[in-house]
Short mmCIF file of C-alpha atoms in Angstrom, two decimals:
data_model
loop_
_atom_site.label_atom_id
_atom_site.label_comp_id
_atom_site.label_asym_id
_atom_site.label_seq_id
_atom_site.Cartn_x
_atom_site.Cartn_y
_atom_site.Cartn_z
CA UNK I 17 -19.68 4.85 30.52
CA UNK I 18 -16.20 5.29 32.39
CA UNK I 19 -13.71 3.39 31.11
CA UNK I 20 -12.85 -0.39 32.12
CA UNK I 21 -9.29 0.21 32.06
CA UNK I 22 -6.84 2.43 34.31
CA UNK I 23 -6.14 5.47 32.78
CA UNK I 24 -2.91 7.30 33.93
CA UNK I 25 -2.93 10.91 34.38
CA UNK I 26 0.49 12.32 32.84
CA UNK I 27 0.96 14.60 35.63
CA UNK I 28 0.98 11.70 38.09
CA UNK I 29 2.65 9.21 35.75
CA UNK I 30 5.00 6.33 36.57
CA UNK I 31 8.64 8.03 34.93
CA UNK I 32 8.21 5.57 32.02
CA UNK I 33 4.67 6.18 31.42
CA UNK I 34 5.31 9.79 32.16
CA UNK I 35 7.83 10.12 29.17
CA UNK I 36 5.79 8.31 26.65
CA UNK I 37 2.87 10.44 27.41
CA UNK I 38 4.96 13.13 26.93
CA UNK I 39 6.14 12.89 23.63
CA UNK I 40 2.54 11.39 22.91
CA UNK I 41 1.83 15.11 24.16
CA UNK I 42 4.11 16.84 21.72
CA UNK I 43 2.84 14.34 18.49
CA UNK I 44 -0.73 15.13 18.71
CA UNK I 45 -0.82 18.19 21.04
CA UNK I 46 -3.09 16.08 23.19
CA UNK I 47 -2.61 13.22 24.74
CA UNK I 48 -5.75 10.73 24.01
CA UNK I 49 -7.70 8.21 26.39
CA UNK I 50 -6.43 5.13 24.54
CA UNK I 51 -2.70 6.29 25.12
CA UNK I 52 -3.85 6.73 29.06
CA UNK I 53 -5.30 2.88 29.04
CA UNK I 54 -2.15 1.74 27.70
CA UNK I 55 -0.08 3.83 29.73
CA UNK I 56 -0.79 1.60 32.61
CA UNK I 57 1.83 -0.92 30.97
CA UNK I 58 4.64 1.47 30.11
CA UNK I 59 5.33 -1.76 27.71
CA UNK I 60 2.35 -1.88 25.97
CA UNK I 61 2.11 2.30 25.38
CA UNK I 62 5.60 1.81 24.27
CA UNK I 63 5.36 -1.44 21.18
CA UNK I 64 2.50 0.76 20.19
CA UNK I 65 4.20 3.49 19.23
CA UNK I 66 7.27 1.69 18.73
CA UNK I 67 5.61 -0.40 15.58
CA UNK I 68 3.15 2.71 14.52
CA UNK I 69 6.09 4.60 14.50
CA UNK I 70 8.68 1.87 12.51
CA UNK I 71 5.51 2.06 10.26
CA UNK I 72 5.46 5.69 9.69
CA UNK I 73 9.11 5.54 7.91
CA UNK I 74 7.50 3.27 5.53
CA UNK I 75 6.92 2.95 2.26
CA UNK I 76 2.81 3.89 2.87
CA UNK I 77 1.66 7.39 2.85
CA UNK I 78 0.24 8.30 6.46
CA UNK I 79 -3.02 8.92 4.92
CA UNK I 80 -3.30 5.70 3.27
CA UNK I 81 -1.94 4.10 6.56
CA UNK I 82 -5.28 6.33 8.02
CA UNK I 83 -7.51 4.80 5.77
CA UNK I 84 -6.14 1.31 6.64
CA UNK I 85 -7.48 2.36 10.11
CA UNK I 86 -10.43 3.19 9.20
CA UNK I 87 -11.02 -0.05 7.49
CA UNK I 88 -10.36 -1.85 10.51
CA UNK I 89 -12.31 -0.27 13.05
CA UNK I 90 -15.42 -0.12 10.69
CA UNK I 91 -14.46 -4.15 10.61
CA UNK I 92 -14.25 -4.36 14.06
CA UNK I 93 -16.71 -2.13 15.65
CA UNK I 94 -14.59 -0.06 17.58
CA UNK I 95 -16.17 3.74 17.35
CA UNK I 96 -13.44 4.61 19.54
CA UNK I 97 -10.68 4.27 16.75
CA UNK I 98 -13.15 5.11 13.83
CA UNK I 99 -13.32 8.39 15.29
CA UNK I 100 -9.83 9.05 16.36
CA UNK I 101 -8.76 8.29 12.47
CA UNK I 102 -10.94 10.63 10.80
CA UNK I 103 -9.49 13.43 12.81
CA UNK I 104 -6.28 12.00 12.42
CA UNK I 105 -7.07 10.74 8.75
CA UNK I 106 -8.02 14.70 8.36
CA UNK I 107 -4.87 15.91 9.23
CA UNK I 108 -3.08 13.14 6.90
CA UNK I 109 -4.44 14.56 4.10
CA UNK I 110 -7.59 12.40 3.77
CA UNK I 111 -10.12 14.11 2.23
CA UNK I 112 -13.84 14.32 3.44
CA UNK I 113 -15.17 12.49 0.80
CA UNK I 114 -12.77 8.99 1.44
CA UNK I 115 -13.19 9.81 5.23
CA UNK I 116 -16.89 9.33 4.51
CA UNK I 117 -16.04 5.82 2.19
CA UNK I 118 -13.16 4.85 4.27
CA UNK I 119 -15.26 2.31 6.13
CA UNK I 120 -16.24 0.79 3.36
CA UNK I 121 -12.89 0.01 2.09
CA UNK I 122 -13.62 2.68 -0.71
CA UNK I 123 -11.21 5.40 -1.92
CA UNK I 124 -11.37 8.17 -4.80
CA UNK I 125 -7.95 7.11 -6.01
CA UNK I 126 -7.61 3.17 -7.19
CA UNK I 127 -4.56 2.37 -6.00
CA UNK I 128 -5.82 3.41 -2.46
CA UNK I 129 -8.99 1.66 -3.18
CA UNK I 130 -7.13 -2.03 -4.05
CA UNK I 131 -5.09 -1.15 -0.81
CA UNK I 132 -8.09 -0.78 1.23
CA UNK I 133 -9.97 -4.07 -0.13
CA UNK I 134 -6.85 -5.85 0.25
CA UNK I 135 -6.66 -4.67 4.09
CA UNK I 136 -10.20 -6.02 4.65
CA UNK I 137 -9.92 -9.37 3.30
CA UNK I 138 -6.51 -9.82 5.81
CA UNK I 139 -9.33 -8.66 8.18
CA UNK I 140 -11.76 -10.58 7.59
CA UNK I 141 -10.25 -14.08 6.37
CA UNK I 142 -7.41 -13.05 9.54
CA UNK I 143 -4.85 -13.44 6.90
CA UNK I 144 -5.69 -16.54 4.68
CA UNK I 145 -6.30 -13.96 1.73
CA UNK I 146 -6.83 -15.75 -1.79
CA UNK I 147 -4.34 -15.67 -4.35
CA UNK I 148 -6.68 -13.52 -5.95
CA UNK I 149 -6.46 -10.67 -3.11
CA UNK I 150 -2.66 -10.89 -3.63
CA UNK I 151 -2.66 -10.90 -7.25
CA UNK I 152 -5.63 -7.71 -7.45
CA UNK I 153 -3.12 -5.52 -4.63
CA UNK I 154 -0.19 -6.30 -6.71
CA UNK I 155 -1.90 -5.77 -9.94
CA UNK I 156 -2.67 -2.12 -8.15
CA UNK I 157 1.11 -1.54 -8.46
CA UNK I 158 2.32 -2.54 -4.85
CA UNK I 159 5.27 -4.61 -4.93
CA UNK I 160 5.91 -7.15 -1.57
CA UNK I 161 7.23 -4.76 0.73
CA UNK I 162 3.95 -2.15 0.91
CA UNK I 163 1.80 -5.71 0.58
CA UNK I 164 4.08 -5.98 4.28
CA UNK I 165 3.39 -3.06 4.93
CA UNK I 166 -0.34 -2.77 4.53
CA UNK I 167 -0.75 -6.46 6.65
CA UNK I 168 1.31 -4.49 9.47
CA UNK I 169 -0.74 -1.74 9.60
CA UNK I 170 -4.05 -4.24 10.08
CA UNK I 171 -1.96 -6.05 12.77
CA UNK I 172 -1.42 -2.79 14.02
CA UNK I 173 -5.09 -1.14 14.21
CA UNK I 174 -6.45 -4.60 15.31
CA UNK I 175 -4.37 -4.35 18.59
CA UNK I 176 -5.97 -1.06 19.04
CA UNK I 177 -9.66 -1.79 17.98
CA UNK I 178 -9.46 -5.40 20.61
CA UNK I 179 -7.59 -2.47 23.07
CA UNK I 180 -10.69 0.18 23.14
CA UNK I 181 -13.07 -2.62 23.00
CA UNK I 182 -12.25 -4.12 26.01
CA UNK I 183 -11.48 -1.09 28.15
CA UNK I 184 -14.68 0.47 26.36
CA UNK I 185 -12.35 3.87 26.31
CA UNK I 186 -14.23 6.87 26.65
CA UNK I 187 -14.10 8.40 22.89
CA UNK I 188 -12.05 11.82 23.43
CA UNK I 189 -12.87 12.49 19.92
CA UNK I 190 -15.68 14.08 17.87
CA UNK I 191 -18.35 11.11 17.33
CA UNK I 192 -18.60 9.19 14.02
CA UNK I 193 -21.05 6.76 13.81
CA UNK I 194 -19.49 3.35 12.34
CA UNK I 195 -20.28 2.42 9.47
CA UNK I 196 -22.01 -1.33 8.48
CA UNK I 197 -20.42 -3.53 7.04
CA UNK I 198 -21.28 -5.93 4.81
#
């Protein structure tokens, strides 16, 4: 199913789509459908890598940041970003086993883990956690500004899970079927 969205060749690019395609280009040595969609609004390609990439000088390792992805598209169906961040989870560091869990808001290490549940309750009660979410993620040993950071990253991958679900983006990614969530 073709895509409901524009999406912008980079040879043929606008000069301000053309340049963030471009260094899209050099990041990932490809330059994805969902970065094509966007490219449409030079704005909108641009605050998306503008806040994923204020994120990525964080205080979150990329791979947890990955997992926090994966967590959200499992939440909100989009098979478009749960298989985009197990290749990119992959190349975090991620290994196969918590790319397999990552859905599920599991993870082989327990600070990743409380992360991870923490992430999908902001999903799922859209930020009116429970003062017991808050006090479990801090109990895990994250302090106020990676309990920030972790709530940015869900604002983050929700933009892109509502993005791909309304364009339907074709997935330029190898398949992973979405995990259900309970």
């Amino acid at each position: 199913m073709p895509s409901r969205l524009t999406t912008v060749d980079p040879a043929n690019a606008e000069p301000a789509a053309k340049g963030l395609l471009d260094k899209v280009e050099r990041a990932l040595g490809v330059t994805p459908n969902m970065m094509r969609a966007m490219a449409a609004s030079p704005a909108v390609l641009d605050g998306y890598l503008s806040f994923g990439g204020a994120l990525s000088k964080g205080l979150l390792p990329g791979s947890l940041r990955e997992q926090i992805a994966l967590v959200s598209a499992a939440e909100n169906a989009c098979d478009y970003c749960y298989a985009a961040h197990h290749v990119l989870g992959a190349r975090a560091g991620v290994s196969a086993e918590d790319l397999a869990v990552g859905g599920h808001a599991h993870a082989s290490d327990p600070k990743a883990a409380a992360a991870l549940l923490f992430a999908r309750a902001v999903l799922r009660t859209k930020g009116f956690v429970s003062d017991a979410d808050l006090e479990a993620v801090r109990a895990a040993g994250y302090g106020d500004g990676e309990i920030g950071e972790i709530i940015g990253a869900v604002a983050l991958n929700i933009f892109t899970n509502y993005f791909n679900s309304v364009a339907r983006t074709e997935v330029d990614f190898p398949a992973v079927d979405l995990p259900v969530t309970a």
